[in-house]
Short mmCIF file of N, CA and C in Angstrom, two decimals:
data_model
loop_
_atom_site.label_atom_id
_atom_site.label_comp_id
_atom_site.label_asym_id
_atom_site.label_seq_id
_atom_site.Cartn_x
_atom_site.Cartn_y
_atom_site.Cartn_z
N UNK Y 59 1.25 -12.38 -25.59
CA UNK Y 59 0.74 -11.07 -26.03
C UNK Y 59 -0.38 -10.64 -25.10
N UNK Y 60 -0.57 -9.24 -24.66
CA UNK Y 60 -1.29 -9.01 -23.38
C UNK Y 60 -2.94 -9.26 -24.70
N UNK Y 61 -3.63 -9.51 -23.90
CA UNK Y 61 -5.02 -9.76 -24.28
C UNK Y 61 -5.06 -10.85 -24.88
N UNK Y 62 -4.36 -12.36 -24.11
CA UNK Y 62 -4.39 -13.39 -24.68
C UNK Y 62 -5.24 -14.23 -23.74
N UNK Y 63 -5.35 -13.45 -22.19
CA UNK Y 63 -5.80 -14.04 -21.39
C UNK Y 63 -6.97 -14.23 -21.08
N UNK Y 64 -7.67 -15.11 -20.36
CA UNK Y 64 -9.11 -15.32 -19.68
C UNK Y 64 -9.70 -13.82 -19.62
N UNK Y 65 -10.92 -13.54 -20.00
CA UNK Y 65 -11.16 -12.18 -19.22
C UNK Y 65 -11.20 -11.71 -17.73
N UNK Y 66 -11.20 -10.70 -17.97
CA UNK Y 66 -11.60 -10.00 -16.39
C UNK Y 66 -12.37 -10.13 -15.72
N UNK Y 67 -12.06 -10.68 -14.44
CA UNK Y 67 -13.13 -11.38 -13.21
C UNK Y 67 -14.39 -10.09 -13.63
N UNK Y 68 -13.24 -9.02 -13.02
CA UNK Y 68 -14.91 -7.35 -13.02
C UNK Y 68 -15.41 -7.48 -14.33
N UNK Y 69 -15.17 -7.67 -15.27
CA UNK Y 69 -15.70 -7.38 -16.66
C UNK Y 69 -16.92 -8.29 -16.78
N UNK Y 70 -16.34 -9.86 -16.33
CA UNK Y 70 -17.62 -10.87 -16.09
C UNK Y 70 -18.44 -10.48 -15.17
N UNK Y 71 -18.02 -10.32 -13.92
CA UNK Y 71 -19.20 -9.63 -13.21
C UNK Y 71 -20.30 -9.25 -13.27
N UNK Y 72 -20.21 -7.62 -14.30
CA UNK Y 72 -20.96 -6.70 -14.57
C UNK Y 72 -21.18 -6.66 -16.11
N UNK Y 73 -20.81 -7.76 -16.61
CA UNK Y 73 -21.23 -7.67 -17.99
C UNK Y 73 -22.86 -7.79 -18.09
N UNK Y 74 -23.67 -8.09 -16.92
CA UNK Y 74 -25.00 -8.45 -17.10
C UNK Y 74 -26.14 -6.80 -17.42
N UNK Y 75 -25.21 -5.76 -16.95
CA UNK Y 75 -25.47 -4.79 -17.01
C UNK Y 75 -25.18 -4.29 -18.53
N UNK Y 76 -25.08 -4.36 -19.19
CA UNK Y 76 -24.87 -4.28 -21.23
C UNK Y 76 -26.19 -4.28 -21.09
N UNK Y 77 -26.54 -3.37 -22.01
CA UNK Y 77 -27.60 -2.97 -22.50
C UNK Y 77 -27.91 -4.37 -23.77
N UNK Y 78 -28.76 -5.31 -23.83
CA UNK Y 78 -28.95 -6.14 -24.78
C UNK Y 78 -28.52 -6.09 -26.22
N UNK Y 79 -27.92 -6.70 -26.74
CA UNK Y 79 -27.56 -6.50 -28.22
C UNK Y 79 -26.83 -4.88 -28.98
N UNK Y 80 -26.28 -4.07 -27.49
CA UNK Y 80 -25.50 -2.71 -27.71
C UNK Y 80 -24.46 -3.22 -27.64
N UNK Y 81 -23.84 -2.14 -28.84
CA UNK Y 81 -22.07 -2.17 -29.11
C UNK Y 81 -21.62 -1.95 -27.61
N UNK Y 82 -20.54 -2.82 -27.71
CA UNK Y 82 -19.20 -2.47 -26.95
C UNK Y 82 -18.08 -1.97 -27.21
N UNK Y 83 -17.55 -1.10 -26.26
CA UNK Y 83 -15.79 -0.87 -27.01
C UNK Y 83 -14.74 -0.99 -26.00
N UNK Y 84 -14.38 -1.70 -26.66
CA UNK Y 84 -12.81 -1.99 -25.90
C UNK Y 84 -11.83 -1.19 -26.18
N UNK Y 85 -11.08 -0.07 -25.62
CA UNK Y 85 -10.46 0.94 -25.09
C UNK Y 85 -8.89 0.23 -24.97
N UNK Y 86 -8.13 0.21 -26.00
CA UNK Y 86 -6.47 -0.77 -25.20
C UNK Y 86 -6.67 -2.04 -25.62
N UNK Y 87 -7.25 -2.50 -26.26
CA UNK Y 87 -8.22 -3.86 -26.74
C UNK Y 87 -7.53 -4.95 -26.53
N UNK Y 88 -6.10 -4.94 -27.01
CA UNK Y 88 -4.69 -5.95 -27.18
C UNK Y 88 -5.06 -6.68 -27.97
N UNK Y 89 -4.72 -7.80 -27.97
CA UNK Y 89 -5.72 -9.17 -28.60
C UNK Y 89 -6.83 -9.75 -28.33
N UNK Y 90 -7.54 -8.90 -27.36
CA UNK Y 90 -9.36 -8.94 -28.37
C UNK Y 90 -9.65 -10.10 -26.85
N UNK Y 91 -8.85 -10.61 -25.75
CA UNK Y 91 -9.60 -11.33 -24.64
C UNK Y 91 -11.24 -10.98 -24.35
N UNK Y 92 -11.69 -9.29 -24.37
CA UNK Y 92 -12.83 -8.85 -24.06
C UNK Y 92 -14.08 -8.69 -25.09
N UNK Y 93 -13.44 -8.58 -26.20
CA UNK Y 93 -13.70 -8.28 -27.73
C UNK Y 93 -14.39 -9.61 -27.75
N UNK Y 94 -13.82 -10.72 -27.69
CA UNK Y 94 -14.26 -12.32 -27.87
C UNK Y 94 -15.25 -12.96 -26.75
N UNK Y 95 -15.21 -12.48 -25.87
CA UNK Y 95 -15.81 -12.86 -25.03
C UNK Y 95 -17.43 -11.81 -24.67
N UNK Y 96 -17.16 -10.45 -25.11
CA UNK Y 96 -18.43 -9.83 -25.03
C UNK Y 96 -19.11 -10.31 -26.49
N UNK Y 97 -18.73 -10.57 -27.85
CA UNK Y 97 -18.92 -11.14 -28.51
C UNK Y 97 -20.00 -12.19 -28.56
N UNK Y 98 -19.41 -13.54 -28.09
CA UNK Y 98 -20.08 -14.11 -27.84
C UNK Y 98 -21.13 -13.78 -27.14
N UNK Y 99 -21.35 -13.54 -26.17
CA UNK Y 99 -22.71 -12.76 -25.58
C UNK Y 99 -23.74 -11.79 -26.25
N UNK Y 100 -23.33 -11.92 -27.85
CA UNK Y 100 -24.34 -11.36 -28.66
C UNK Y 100 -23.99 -9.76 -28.83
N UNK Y 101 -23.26 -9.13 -28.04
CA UNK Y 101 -22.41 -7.35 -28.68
C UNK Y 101 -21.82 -7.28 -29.89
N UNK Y 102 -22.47 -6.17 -30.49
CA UNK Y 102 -21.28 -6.13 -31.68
C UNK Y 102 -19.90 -5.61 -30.88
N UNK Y 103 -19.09 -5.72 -31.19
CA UNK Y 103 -18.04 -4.81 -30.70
C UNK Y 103 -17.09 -4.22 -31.50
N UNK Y 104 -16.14 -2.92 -30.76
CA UNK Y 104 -15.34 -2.23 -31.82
C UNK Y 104 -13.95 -2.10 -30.65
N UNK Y 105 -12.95 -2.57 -31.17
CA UNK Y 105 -11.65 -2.34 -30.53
C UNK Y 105 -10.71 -1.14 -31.42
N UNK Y 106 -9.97 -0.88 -30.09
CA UNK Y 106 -9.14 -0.33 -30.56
C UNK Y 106 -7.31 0.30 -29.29
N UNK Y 107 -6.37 -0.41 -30.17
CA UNK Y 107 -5.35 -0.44 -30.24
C UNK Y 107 -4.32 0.11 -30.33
N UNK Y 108 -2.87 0.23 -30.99
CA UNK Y 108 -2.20 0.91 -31.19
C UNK Y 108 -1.11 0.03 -31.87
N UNK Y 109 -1.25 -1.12 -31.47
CA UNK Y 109 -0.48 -2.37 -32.00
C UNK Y 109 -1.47 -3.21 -33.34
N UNK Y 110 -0.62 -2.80 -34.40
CA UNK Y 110 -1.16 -3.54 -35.87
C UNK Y 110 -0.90 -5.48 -35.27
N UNK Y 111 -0.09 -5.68 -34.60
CA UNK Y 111 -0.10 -7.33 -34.21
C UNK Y 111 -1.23 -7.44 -33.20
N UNK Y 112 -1.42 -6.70 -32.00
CA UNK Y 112 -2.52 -7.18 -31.58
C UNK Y 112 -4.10 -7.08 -32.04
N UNK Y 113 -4.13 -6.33 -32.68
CA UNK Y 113 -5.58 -6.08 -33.59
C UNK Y 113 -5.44 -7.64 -34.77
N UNK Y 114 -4.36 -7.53 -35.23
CA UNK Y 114 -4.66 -8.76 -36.43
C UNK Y 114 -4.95 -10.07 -35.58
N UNK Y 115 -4.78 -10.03 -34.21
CA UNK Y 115 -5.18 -11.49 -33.79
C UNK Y 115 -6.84 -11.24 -33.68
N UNK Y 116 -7.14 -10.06 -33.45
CA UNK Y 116 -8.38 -9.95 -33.22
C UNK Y 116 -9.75 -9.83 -34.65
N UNK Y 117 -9.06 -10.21 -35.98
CA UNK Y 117 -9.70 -10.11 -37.18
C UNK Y 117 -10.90 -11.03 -37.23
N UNK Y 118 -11.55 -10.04 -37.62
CA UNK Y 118 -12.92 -11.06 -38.05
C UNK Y 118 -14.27 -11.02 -36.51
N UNK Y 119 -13.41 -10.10 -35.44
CA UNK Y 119 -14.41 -9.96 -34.40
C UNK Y 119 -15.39 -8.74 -34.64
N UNK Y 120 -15.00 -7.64 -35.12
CA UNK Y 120 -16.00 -6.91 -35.51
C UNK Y 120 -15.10 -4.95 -35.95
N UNK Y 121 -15.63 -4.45 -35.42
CA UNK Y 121 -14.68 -3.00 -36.05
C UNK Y 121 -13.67 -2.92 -35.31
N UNK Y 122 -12.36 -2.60 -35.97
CA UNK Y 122 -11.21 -2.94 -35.33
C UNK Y 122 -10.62 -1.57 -35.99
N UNK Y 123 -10.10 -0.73 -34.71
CA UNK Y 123 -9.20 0.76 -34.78
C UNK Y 123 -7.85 0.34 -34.58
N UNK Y 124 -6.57 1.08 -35.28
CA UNK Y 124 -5.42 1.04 -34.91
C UNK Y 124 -5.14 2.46 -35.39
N UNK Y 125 -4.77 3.01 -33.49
CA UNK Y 125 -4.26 4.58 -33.92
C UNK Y 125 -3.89 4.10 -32.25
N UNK Y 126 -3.18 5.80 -32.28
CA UNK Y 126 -2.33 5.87 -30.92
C UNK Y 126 -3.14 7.00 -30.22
N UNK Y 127 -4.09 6.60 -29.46
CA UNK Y 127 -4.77 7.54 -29.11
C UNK Y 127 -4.32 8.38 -27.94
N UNK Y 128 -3.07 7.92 -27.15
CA UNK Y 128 -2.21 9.13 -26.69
C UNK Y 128 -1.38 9.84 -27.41
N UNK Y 129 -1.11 9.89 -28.34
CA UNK Y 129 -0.66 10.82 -29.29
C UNK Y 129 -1.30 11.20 -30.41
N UNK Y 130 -2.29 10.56 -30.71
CA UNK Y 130 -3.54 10.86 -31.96
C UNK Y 130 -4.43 11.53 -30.89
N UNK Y 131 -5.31 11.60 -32.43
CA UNK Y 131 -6.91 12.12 -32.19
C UNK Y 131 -7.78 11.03 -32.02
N UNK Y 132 -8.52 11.51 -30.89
CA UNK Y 132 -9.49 10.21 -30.73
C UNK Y 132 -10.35 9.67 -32.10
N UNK Y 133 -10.38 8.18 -32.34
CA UNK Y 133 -10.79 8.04 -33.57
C UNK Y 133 -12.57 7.81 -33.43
N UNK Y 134 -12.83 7.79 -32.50
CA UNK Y 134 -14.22 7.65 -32.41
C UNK Y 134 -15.15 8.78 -31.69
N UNK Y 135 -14.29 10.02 -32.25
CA UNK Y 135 -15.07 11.39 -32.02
C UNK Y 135 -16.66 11.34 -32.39
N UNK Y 136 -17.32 11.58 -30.91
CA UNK Y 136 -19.12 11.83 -31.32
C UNK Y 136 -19.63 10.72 -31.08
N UNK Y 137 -18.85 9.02 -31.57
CA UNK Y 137 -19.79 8.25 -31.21
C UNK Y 137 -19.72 7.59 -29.51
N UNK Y 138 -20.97 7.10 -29.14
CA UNK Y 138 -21.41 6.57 -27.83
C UNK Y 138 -22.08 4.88 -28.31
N UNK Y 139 -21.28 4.08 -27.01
CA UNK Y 139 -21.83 2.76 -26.72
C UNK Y 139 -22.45 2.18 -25.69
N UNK Y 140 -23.04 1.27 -26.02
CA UNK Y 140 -23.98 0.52 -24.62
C UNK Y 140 -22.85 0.43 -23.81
N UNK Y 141 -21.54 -0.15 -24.28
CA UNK Y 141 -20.59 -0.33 -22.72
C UNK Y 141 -19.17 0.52 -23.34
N UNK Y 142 -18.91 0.99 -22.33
CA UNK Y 142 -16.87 1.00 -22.67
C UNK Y 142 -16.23 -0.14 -21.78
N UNK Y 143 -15.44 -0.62 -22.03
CA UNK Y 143 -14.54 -1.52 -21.06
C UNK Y 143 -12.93 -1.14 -21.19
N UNK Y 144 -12.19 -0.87 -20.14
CA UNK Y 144 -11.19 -0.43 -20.01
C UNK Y 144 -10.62 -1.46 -19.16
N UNK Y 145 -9.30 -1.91 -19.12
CA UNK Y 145 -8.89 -3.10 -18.33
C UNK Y 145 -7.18 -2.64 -18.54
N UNK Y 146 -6.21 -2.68 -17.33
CA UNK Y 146 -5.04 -2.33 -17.29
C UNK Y 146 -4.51 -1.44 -18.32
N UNK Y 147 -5.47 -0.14 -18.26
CA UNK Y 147 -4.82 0.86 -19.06
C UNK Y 147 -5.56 2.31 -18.51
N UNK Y 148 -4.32 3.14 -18.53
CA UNK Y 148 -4.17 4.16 -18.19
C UNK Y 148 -3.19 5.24 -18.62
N UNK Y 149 -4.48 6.50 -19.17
CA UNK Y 149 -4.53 7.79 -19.86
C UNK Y 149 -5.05 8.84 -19.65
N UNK Y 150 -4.48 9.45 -18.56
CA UNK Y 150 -5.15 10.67 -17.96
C UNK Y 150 -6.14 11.29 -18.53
N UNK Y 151 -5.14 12.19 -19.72
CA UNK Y 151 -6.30 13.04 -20.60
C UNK Y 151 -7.37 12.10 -21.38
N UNK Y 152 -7.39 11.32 -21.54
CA UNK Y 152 -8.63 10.60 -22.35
C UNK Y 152 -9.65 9.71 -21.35
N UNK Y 153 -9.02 10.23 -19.91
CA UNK Y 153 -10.69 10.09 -18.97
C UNK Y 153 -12.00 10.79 -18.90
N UNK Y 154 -12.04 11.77 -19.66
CA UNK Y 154 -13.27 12.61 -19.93
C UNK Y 154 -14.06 11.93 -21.13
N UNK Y 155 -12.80 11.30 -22.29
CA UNK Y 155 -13.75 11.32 -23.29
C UNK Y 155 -14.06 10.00 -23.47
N UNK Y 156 -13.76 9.15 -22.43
CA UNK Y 156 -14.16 7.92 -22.14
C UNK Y 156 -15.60 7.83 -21.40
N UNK Y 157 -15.64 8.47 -20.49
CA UNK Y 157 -16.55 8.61 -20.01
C UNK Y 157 -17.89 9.15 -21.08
N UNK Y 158 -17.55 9.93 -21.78
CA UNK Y 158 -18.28 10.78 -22.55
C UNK Y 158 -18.73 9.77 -23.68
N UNK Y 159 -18.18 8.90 -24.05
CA UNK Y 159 -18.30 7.40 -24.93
C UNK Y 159 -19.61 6.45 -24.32
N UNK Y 160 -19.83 6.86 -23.30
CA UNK Y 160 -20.72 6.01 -22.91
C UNK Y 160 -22.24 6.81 -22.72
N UNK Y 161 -22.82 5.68 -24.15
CA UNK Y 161 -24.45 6.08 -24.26
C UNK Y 161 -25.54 6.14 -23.14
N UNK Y 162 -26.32 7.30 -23.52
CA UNK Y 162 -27.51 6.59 -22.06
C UNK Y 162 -27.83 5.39 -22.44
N UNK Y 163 -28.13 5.29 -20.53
CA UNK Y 163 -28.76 3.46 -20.34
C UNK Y 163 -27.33 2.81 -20.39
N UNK Y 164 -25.79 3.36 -21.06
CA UNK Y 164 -24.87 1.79 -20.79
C UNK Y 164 -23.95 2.11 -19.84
N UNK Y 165 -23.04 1.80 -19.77
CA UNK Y 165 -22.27 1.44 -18.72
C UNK Y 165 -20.55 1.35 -19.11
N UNK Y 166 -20.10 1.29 -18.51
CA UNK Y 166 -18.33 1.61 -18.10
C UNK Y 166 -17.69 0.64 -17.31
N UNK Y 167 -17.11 0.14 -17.54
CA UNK Y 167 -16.35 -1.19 -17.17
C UNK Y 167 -15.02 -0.71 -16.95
N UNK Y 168 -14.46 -0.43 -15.65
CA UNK Y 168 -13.21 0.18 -15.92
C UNK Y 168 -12.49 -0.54 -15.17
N UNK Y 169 -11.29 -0.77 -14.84
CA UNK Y 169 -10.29 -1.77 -14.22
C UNK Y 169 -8.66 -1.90 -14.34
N UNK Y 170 -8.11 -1.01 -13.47
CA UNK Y 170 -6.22 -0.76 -14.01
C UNK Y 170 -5.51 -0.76 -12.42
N UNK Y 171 -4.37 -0.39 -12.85
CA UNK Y 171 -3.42 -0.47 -11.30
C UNK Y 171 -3.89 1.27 -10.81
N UNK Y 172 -3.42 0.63 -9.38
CA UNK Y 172 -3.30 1.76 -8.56
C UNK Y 172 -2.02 1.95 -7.89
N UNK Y 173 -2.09 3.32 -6.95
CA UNK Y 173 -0.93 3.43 -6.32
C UNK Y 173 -0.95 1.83 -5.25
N UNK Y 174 0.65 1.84 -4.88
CA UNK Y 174 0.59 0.44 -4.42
C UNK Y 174 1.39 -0.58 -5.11
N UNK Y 175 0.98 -0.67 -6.30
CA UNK Y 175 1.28 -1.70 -7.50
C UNK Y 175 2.98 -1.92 -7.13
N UNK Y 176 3.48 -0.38 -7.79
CA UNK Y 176 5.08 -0.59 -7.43
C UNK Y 176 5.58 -0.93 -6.41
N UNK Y 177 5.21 -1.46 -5.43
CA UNK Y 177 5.84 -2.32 -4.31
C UNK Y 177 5.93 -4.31 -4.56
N UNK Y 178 4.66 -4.50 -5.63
CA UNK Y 178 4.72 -5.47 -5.80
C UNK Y 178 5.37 -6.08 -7.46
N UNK Y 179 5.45 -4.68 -8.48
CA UNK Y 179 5.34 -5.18 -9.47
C UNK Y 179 5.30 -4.18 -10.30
N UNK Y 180 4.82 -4.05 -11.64
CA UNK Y 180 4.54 -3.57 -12.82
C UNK Y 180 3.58 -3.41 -13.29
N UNK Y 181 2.84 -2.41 -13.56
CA UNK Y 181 3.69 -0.93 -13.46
C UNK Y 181 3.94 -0.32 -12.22
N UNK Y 182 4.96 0.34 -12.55
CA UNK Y 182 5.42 0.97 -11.11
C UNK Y 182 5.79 2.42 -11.18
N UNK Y 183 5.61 3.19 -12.78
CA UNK Y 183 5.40 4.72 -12.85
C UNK Y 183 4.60 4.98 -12.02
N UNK Y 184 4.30 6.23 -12.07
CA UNK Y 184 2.99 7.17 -11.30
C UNK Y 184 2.16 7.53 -12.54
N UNK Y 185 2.63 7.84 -13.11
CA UNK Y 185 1.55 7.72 -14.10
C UNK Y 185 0.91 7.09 -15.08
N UNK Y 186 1.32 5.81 -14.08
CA UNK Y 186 0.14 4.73 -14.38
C UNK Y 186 -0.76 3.87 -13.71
N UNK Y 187 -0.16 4.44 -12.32
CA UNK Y 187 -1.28 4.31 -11.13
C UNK Y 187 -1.79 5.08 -10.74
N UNK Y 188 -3.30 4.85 -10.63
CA UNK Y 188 -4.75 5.67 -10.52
C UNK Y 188 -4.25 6.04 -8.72
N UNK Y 189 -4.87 7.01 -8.35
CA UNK Y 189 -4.03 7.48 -6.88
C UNK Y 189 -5.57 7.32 -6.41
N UNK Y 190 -5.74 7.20 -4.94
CA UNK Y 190 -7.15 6.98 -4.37
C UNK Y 190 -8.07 7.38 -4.77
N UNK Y 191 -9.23 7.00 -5.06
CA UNK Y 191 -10.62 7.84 -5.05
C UNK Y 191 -10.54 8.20 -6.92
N UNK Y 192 -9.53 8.14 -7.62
CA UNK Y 192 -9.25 8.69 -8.64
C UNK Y 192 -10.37 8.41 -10.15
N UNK Y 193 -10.64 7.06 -10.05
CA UNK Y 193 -11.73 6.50 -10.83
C UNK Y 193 -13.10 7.48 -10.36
N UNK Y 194 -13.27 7.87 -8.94
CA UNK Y 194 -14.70 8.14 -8.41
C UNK Y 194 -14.73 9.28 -9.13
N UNK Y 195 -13.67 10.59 -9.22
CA UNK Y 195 -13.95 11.69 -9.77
C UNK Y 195 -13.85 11.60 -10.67
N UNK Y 196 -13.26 10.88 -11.23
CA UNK Y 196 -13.54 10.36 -13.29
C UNK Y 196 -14.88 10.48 -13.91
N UNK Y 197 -16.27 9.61 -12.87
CA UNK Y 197 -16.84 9.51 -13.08
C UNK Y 197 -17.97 10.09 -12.83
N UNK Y 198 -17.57 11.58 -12.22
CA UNK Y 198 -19.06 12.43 -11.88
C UNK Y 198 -19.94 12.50 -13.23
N UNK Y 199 -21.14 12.13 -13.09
CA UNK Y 199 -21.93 12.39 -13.94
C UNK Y 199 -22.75 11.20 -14.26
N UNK Y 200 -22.27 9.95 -13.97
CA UNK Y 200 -22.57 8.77 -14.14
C UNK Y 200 -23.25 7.69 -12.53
N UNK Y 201 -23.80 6.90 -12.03
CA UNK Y 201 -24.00 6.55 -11.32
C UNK Y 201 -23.26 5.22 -11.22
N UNK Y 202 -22.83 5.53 -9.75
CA UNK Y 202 -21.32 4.25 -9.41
C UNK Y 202 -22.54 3.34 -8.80
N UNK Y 203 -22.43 2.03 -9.79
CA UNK Y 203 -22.69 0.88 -9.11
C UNK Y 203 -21.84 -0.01 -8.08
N UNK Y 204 -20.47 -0.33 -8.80
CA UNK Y 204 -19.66 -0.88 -8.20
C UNK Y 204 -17.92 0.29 -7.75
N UNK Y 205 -17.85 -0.27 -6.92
CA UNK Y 205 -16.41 0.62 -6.88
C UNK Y 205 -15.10 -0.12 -5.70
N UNK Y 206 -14.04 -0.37 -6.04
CA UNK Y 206 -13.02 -1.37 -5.23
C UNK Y 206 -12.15 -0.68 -5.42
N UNK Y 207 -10.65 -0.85 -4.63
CA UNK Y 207 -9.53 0.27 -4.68
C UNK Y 207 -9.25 -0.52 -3.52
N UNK Y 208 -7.98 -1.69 -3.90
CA UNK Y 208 -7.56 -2.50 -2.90
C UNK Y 208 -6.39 -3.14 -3.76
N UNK Y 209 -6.13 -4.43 -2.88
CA UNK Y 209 -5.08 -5.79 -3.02
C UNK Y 209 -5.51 -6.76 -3.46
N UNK Y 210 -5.30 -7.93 -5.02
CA UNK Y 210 -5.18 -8.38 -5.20
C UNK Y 210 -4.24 -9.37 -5.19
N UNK Y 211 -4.27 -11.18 -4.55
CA UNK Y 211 -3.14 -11.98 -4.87
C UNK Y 211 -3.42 -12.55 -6.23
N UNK Y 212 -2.45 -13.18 -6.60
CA UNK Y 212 -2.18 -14.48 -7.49
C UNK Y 212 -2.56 -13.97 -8.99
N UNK Y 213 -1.85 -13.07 -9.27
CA UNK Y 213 -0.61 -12.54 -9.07
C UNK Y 213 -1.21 -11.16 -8.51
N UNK Y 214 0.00 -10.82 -7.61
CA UNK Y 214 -0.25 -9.62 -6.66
C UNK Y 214 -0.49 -8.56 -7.43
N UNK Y 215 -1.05 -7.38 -7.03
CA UNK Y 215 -1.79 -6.18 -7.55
C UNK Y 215 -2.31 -5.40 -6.93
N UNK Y 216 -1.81 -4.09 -6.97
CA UNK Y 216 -3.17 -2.97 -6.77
C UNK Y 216 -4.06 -2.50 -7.65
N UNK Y 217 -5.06 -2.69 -7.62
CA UNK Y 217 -6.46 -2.27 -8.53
C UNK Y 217 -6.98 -1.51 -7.78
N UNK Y 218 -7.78 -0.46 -9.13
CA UNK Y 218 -8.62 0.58 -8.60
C UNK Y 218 -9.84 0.00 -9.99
N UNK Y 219 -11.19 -0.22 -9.24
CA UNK Y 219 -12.33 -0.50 -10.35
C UNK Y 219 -13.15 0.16 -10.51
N UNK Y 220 -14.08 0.14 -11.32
CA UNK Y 220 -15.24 0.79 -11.59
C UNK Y 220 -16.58 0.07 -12.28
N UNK Y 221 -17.55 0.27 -12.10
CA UNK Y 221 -18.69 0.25 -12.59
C UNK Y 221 -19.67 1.18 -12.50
N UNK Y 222 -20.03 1.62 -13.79
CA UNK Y 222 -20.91 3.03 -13.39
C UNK Y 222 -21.45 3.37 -14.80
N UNK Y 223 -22.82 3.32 -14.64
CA UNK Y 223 -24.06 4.05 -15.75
C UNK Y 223 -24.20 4.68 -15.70
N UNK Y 224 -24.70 4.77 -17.49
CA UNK Y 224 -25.43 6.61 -17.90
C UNK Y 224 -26.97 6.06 -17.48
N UNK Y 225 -27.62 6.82 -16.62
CA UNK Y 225 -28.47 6.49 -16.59
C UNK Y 225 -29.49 6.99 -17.67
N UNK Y 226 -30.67 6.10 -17.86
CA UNK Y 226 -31.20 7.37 -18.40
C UNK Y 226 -32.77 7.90 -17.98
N UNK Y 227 -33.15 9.07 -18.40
CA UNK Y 227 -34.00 9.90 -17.41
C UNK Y 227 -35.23 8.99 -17.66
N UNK Y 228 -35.75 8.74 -16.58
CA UNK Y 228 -37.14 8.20 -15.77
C UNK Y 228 -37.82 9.04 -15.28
N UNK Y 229 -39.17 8.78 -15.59
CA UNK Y 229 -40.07 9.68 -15.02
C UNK Y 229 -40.88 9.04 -13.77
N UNK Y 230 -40.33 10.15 -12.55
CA UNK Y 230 -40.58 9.19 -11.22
C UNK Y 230 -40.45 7.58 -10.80
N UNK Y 231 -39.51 6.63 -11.83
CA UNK Y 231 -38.80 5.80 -11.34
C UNK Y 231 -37.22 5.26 -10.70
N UNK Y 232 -37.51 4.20 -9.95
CA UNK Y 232 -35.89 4.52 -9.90
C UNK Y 232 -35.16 3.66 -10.20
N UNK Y 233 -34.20 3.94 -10.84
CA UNK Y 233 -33.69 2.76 -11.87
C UNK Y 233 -32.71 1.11 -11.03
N UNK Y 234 -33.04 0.45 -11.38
CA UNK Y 234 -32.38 -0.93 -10.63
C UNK Y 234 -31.52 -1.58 -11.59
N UNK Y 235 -29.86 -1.67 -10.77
CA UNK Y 235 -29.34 -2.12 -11.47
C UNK Y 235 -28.44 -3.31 -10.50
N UNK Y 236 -29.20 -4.45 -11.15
CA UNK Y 236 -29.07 -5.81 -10.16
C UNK Y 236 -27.10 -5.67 -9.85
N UNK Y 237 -26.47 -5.81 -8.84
CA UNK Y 237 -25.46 -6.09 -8.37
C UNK Y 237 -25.08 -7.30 -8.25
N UNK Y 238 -25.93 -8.83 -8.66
CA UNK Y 238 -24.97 -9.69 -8.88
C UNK Y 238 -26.06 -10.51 -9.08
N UNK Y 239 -25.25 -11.93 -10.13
CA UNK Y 239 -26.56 -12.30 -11.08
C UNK Y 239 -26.37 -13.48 -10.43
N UNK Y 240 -27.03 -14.88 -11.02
CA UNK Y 240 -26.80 -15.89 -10.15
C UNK Y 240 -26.18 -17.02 -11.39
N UNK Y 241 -24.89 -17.36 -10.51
CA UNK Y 241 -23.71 -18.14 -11.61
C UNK Y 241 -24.85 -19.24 -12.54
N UNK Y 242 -24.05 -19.29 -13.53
CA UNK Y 242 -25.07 -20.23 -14.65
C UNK Y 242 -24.05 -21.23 -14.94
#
């Protein structure tokens, strides 16, 4: 079942950037790999799904949505979190209000295929690969910490990533947001 796996290299990465003890939401959640693992790190978190089997593996982690939010209404109209995390999923129209999900001060964790992919694999629609640069204009409004749009092996892949904060307003400072922590 997808979200059974290890988390996401990028997700570990930049998880140091979470705002301390702020909700997370997992966006496509599956079975809760990110849900469990930001978890532990002390986030409340809130998933959400579309699959009643992959949410029930995820019971007992914290607020758990099941709606189809490409054919529904977004169920978390108005509210904002310390992080969004998005990981192999892709929804055109609900790139605004993803973005828009994310509170000042948190951050956006984003991570799916790009064009490319279908030479090696699955998915291989177009509209489900992010086309160049495509994450960058997603995210006007936010400040890109991290950003990749390349080849992955083992198992092969095109990825397009993201990392990028709401900042929030400082008076004549400038905000630092460490780019890589030191392994523990």
């Amino acid at each position: 079942m997808h979200g059974t796996e290890a988390p996401s290299a990028w997700v570990r990465r930049w998880a140091h950037l979470i705002p301390p003890g702020s909700t997370v939401l997992d966006v496509a959640c599956g079975a809760g790999r990110h849900l469990r693992w930001l978890r532990s790190l002390g986030h409340p978190v809130v998933g959400v799904d579309r699959s009643a089997e992959a949410l029930a593996a995820c019971d007992g982690l914290g607020e758990l949505l099941l709606a189809d939010i490409e054919n529904g209404p977004w169920p978390l109209a108005g509210r904002q979190f310390g992080a969004v995390v998005v990981t192999n999923y892709l929804w055109r129209p609900l790139l605004p209000t993803i973005v828009d999900s994310v509170a000042a001060g948190g951050v956006l964790v984003y991570e799916t295929f790009a064009l490319g992919n279908e030479t090696v694999g699955r998915p291989a629609r177009p509209e489900f690969l992010l086309a160049p640069a495509e994450l960058l204009g997603a995210c006007q409004g936010l400040r890109v910490v991290a950003y990749e749009d390349g080849f992955l092996d083992e198992p092969a892949r095109f990825v397009q990533r993201i990392t990028a904060v709401r900042e929030l307003p400082q008076a004549g400072e400038t905000s630092r947001h460490l780019l890589s922590i030191a392994a523990s």
